[in-house]
PDB file of C-alpha atoms in Angstrom:
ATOM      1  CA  UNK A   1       0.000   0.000   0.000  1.00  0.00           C
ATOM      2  CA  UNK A   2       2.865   2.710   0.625  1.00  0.00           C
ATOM      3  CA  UNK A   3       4.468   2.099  -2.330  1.00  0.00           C
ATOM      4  CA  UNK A   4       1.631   2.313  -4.312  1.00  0.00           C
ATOM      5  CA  UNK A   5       1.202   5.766  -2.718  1.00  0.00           C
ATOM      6  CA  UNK A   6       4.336   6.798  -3.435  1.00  0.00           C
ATOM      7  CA  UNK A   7       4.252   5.719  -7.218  1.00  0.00           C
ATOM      8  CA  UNK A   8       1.050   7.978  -7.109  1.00  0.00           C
ATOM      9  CA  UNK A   9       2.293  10.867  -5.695  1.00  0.00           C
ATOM     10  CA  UNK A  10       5.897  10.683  -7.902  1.00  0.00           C
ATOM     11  CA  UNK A  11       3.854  10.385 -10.933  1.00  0.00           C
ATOM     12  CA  UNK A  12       1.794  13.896  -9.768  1.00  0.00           C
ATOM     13  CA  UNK A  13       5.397  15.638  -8.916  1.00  0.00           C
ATOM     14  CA  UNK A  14       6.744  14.397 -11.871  1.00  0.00           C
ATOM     15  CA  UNK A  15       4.223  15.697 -14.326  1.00  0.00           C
ATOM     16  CA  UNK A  16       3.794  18.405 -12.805  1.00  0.00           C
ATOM     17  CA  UNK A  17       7.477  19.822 -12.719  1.00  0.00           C
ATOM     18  CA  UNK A  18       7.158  20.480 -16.525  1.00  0.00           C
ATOM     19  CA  UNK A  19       7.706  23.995 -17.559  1.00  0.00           C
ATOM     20  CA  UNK A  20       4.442  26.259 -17.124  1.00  0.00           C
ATOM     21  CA  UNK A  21       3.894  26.874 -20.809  1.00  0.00           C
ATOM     22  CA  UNK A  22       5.272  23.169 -21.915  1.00  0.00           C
ATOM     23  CA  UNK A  23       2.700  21.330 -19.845  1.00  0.00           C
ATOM     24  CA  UNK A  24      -1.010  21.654 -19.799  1.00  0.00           C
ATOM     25  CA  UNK A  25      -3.917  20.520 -17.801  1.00  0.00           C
ATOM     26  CA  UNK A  26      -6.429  18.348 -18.165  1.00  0.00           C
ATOM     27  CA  UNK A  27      -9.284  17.353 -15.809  1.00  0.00           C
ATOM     28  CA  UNK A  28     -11.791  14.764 -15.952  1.00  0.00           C
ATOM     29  CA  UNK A  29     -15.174  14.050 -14.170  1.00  0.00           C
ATOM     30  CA  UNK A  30     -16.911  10.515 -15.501  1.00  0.00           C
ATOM     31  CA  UNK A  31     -19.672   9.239 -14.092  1.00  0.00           C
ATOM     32  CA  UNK A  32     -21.255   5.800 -14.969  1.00  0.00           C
ATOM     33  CA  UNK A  33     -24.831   4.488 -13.921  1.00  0.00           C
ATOM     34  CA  UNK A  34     -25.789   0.700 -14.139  1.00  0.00           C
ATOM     35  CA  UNK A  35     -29.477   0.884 -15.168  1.00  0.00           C
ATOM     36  CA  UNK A  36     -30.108  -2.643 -15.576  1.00  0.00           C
ATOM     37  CA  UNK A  37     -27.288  -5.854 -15.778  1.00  0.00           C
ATOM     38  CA  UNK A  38     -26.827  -4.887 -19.424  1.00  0.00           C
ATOM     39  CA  UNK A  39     -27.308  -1.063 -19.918  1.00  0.00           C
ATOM     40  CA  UNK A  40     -25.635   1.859 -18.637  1.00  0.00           C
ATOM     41  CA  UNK A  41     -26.311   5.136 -18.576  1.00  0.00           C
ATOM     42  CA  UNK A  42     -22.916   7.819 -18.656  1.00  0.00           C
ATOM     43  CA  UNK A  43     -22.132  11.411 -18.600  1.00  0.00           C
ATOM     44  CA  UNK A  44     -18.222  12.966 -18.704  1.00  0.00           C
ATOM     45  CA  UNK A  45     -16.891  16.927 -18.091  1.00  0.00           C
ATOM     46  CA  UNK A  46     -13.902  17.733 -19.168  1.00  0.00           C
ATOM     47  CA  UNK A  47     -11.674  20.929 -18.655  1.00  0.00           C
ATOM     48  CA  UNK A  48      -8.575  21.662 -20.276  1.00  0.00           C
ATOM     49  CA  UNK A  49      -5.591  24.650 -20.377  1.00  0.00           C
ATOM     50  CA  UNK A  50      -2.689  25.237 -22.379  1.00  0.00           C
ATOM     51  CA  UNK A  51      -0.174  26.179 -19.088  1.00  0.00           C
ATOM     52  CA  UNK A  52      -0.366  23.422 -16.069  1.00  0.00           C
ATOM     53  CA  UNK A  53      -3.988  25.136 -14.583  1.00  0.00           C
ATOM     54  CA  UNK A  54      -4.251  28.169 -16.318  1.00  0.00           C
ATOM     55  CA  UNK A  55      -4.765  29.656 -19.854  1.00  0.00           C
ATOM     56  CA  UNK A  56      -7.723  27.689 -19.840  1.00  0.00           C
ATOM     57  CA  UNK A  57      -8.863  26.988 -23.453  1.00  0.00           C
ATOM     58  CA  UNK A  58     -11.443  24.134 -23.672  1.00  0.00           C
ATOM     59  CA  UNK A  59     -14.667  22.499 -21.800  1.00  0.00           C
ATOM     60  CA  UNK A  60     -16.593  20.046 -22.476  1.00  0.00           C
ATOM     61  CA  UNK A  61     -20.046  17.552 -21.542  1.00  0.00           C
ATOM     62  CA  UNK A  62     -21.321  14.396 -23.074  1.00  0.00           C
ATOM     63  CA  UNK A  63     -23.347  11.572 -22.202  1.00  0.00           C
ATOM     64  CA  UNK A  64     -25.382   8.497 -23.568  1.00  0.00           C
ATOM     65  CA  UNK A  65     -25.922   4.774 -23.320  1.00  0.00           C
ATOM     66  CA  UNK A  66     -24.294   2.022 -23.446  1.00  0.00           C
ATOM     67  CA  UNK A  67     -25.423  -1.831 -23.920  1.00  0.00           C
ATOM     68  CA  UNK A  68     -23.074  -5.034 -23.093  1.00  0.00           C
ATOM     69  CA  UNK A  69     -23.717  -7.359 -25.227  1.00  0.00           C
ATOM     70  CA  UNK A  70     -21.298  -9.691 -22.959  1.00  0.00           C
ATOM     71  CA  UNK A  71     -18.427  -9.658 -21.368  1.00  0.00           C
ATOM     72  CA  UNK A  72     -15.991  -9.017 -24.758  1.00  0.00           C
ATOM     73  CA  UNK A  73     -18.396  -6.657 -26.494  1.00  0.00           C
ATOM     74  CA  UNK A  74     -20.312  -3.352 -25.538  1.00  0.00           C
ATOM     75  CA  UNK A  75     -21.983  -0.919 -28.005  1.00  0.00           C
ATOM     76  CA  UNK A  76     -22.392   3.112 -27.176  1.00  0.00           C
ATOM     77  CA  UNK A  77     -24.195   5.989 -28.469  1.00  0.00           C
ATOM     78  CA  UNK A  78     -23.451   9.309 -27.109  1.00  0.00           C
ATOM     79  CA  UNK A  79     -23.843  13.296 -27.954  1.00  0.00           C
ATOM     80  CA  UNK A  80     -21.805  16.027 -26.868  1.00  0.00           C
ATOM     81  CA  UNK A  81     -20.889  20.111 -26.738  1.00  0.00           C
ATOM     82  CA  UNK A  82     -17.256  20.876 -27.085  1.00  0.00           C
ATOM     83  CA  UNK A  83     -16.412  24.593 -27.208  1.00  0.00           C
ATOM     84  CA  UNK A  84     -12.616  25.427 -27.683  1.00  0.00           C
ATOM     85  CA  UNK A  85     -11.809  29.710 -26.718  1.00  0.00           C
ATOM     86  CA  UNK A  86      -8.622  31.713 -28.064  1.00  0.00           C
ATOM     87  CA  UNK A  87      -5.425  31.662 -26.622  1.00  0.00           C
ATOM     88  CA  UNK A  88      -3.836  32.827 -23.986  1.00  0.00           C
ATOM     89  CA  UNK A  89      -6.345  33.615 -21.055  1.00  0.00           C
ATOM     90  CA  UNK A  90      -8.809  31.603 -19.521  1.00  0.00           C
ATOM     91  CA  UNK A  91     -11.730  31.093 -21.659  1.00  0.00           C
ATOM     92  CA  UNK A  92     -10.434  34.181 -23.671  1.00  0.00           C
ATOM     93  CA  UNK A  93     -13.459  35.200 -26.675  1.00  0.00           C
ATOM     94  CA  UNK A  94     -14.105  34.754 -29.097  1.00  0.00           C
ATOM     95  CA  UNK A  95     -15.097  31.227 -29.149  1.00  0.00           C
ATOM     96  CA  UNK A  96     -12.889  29.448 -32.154  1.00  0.00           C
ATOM     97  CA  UNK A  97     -14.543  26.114 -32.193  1.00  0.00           C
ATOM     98  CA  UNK A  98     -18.114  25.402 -30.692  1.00  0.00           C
ATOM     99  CA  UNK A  99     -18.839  21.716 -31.560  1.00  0.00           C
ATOM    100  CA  UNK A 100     -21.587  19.268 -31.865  1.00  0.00           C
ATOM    101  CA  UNK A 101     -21.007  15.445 -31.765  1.00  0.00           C
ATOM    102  CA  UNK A 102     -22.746  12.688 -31.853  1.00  0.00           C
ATOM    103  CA  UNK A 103     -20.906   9.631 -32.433  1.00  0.00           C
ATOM    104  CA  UNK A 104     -21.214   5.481 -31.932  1.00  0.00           C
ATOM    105  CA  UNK A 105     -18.866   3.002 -30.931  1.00  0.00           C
ATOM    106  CA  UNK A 106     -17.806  -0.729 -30.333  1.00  0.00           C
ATOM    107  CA  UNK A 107     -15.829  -1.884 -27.938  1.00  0.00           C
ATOM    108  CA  UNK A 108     -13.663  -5.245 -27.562  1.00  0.00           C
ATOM    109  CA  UNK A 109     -11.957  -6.608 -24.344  1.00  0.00           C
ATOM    110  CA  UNK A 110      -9.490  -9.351 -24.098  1.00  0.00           C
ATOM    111  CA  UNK A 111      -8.163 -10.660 -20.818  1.00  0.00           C
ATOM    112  CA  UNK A 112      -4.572 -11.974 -20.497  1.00  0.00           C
ATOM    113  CA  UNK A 113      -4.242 -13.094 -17.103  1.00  0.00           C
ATOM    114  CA  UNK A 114      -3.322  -9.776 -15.457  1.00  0.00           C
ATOM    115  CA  UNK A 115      -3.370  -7.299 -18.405  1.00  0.00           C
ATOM    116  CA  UNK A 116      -6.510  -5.784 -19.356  1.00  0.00           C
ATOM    117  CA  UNK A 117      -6.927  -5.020 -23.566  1.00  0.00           C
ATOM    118  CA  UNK A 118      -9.789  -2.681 -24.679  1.00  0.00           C
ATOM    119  CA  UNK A 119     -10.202  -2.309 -28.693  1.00  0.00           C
ATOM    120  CA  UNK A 120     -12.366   0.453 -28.638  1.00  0.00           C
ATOM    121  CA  UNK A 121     -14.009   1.775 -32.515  1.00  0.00           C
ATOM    122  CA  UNK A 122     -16.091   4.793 -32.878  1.00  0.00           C
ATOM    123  CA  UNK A 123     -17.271   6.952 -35.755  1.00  0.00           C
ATOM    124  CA  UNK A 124     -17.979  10.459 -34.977  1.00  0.00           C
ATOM    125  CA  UNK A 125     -20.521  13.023 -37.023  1.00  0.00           C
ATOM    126  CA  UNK A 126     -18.938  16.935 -35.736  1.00  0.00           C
ATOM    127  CA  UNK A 127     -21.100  19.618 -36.964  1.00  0.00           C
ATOM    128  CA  UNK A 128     -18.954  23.264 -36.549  1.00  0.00           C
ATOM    129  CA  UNK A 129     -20.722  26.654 -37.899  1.00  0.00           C
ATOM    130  CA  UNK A 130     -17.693  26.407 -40.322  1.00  0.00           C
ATOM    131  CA  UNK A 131     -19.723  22.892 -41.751  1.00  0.00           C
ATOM    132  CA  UNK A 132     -19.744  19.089 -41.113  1.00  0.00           C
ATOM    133  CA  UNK A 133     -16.912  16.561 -40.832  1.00  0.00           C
ATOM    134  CA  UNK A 134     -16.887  12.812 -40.150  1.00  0.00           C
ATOM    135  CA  UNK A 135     -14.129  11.317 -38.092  1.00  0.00           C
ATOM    136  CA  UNK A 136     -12.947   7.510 -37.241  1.00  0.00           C
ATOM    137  CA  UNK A 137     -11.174   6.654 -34.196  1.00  0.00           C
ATOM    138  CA  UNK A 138      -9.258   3.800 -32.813  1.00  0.00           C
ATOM    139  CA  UNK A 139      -7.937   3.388 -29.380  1.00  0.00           C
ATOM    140  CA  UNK A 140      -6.191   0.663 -27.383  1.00  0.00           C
ATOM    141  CA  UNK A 141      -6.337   0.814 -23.531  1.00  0.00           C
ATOM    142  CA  UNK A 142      -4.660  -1.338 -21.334  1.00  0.00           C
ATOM    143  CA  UNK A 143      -4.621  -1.813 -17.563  1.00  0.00           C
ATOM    144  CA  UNK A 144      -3.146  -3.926 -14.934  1.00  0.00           C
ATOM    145  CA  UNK A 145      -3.631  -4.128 -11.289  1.00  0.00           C
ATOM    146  CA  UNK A 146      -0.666  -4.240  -8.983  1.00  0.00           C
ATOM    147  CA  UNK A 147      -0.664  -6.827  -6.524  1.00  0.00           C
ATOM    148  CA  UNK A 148      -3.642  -8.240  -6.876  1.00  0.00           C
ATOM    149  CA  UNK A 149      -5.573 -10.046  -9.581  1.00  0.00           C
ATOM    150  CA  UNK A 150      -8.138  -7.943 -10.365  1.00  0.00           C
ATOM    151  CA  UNK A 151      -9.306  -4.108 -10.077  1.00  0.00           C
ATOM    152  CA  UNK A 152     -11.085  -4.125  -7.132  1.00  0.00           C
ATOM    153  CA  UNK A 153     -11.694  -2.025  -4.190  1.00  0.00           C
ATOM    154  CA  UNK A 154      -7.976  -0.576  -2.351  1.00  0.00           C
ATOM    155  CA  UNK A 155      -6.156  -1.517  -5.759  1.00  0.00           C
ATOM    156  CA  UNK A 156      -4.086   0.578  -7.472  1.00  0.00           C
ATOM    157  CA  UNK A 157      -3.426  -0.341 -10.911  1.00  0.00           C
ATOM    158  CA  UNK A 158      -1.327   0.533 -14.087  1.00  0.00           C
ATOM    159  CA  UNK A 159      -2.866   2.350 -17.206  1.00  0.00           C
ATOM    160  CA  UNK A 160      -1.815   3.152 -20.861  1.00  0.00           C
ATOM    161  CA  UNK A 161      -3.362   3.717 -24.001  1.00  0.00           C
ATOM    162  CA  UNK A 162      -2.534   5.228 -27.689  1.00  0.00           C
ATOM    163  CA  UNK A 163      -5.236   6.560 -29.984  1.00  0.00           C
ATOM    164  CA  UNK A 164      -5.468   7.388 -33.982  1.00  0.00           C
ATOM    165  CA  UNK A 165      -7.717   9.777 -35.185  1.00  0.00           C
ATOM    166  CA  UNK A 166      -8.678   9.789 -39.033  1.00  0.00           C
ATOM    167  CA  UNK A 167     -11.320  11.474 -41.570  1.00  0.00           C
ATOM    168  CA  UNK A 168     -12.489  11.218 -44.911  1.00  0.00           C
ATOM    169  CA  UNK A 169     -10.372  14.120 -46.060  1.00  0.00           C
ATOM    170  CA  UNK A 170      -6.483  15.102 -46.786  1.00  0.00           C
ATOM    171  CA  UNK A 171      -4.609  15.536 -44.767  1.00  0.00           C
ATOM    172  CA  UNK A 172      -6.630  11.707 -43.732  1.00  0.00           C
ATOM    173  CA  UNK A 173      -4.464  11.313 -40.316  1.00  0.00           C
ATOM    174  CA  UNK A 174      -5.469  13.870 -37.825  1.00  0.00           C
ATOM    175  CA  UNK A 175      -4.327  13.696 -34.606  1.00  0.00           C
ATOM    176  CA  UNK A 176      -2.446  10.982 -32.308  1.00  0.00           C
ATOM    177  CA  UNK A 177      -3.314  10.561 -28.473  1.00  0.00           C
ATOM    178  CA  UNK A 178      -1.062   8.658 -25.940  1.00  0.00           C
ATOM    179  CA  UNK A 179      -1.905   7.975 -22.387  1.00  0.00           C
ATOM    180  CA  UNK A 180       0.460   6.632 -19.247  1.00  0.00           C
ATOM    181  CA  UNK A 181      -0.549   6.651 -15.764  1.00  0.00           C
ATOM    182  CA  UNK A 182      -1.611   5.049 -12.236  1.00  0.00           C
ATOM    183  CA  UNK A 183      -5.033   4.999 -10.866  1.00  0.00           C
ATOM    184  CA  UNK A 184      -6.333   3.577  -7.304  1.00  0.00           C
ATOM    185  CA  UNK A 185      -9.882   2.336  -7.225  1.00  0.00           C
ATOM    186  CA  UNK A 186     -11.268   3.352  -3.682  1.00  0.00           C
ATOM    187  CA  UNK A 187     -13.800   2.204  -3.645  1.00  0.00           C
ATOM    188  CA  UNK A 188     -16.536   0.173  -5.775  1.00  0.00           C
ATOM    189  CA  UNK A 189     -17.853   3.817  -5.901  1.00  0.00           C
ATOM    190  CA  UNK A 190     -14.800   6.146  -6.913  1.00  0.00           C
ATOM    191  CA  UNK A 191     -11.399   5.969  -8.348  1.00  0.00           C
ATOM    192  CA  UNK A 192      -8.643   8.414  -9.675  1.00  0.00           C
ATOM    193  CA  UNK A 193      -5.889   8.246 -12.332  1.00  0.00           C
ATOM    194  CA  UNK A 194      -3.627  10.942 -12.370  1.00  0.00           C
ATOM    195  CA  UNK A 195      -1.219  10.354 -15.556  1.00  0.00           C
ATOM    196  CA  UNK A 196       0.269  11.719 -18.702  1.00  0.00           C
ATOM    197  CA  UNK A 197      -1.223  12.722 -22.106  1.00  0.00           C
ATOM    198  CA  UNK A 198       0.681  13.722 -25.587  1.00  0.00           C
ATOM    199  CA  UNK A 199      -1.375  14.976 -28.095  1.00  0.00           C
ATOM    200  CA  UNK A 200      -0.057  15.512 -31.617  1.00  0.00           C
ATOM    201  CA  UNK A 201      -2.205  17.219 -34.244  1.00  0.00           C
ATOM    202  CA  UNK A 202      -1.703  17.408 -37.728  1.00  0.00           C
ATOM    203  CA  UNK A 203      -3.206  19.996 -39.654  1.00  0.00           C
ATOM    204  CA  UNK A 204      -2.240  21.771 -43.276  1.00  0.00           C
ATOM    205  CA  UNK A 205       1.150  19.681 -43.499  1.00  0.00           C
ATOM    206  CA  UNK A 206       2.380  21.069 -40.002  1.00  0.00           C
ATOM    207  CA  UNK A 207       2.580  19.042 -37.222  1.00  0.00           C
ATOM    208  CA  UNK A 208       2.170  20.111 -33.154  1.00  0.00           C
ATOM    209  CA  UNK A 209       2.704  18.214 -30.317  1.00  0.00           C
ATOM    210  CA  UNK A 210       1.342  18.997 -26.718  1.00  0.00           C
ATOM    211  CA  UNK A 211       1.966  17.726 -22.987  1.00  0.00           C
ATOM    212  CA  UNK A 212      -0.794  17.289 -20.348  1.00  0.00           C
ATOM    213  CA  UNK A 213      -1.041  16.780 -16.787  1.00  0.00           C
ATOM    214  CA  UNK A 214      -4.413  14.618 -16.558  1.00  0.00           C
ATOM    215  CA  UNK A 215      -6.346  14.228 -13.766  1.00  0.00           C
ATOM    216  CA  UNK A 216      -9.421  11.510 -14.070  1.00  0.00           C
ATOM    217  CA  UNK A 217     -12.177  10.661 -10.860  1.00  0.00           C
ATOM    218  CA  UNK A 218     -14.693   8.232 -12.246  1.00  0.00           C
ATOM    219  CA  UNK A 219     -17.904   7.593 -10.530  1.00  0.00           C
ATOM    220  CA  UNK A 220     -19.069   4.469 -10.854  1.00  0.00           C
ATOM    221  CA  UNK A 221     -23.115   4.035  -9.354  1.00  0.00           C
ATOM    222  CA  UNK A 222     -24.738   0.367  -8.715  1.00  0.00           C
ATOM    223  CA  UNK A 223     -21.576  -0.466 -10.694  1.00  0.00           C
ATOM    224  CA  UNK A 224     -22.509  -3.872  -8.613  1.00  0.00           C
ATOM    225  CA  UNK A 225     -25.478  -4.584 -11.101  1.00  0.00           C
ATOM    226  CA  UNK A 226     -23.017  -4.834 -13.798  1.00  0.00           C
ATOM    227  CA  UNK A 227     -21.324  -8.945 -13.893  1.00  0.00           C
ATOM    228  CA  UNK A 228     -19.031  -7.971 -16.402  1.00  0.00           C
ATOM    229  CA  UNK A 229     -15.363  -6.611 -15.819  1.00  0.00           C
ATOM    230  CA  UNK A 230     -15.189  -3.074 -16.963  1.00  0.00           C
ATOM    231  CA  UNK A 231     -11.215  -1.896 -17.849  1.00  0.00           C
ATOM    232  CA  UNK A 232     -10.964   1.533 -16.452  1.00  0.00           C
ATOM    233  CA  UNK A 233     -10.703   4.801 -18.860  1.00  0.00           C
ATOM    234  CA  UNK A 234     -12.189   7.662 -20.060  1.00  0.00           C
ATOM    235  CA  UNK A 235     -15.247   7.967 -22.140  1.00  0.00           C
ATOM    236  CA  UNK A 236     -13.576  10.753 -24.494  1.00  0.00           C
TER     237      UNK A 236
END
């Protein structure tokens, strides 16, 4: 238990000692409601800044539904708002992006022993003022508890993922999304992951990278109801 602490609080000290304007924030509310042993309900906030908790740039809410169909595959719907503000300042105007989503999504586990796999699909449809765009995403998350065999109640765990983003249009690759980090589940109602995101956008034949403190708690109510093993991670 105290070294699991101790990885947790290293991994805050360490990703936060970036420079001010090299690393950014980004926090993460997601809750998760079992409505019955196969459908859940789910709703996520997000709030992000360009310097580590300030110049704050973009929020975000979603929600929607999800349905298990068993324990290796899971369908979702969901809509969301997604408004991105000039930089620097916090939520400097004018407002540069102010998005619409909806999007839908299937989602494949595999369980080797310890390690956790999530194969997670979606297709997004973005309406801006500026017009429509489609997008396709692909994501593998992995997790691994530490010391134990499963994530369970007083278990911290190991988490990691990398993410592609593509559309229908040149320049076709869009933006690449990798994820490192330690979480502790609490309790079979709450759990954090504090960890590391770089984000790499490409856009008219110039690439930029980004760094990001992220902070995740996810809320997990009657998550009891649900038999099936659930690899922890964000919605987004």
């Amino acid at each position: 238990m105290r070294t699991g602490f101790l990885l947790l609080l290293l991994s805050v000290a360490v990703l936060s000692h970036g420079q001010k304007k090299n690393f950014g924030s980004w926090n993460v509310i997601n809750t998760r409601i079992t409505l019955a042993p196969k459908w859940e309900a789910f709703n996520e906030l997000q709030l992000r800044s360009q310097s580590f908790y300030n110049d704050h740039f973009y929020h975000e809410v979603k929600g929607g539904v999800s349905y298990f169909l068993n324990k290796n595959f899971s369908l979702l719907m969901g809509v969301g708002k997604y408004t991105t503000y000039s930089d620097p300042g916090n939520f400097t105007k004018p407002v540069t992006a102010n998005e619409t989503r909806f999007w839908q999504q299937l989602t494949m586990n595999n369980y080797l022993d310890l390690l956790k796999f999530e194969h997670r699909y979606r297709v997004e449809q973005r309406w801006f003022k500026t017009g429509y765009r489609n997008r396709f995403r692909y994501r593998l998350n992995a997790a691994m508890p530490i010391a134990k065999k499963k994530i369970e109640p007083k278990t911290f765990y190991l988490g990691a993922f990398n993410e592609v983003f593509l559309t229908n249009k040149a320049p076709y690759f869009e933006r690449n999304r990798f994820f490192a980090g330690i979480g502790y589940q609490i309790s079979s109602y709450f759990s954090v992951q504090p960890g590391y995101v770089y984000q790499y956008d490409y856009r008219n034949e110039v690439g930029a990278g980004k760094h990001f403190f992220q902070l995740t708690l996810m809320i997990d109510i009657d998550g009891d109801k649900n038999p099936n093993e659930r690899i922890p991670g964000n919605v987004d």
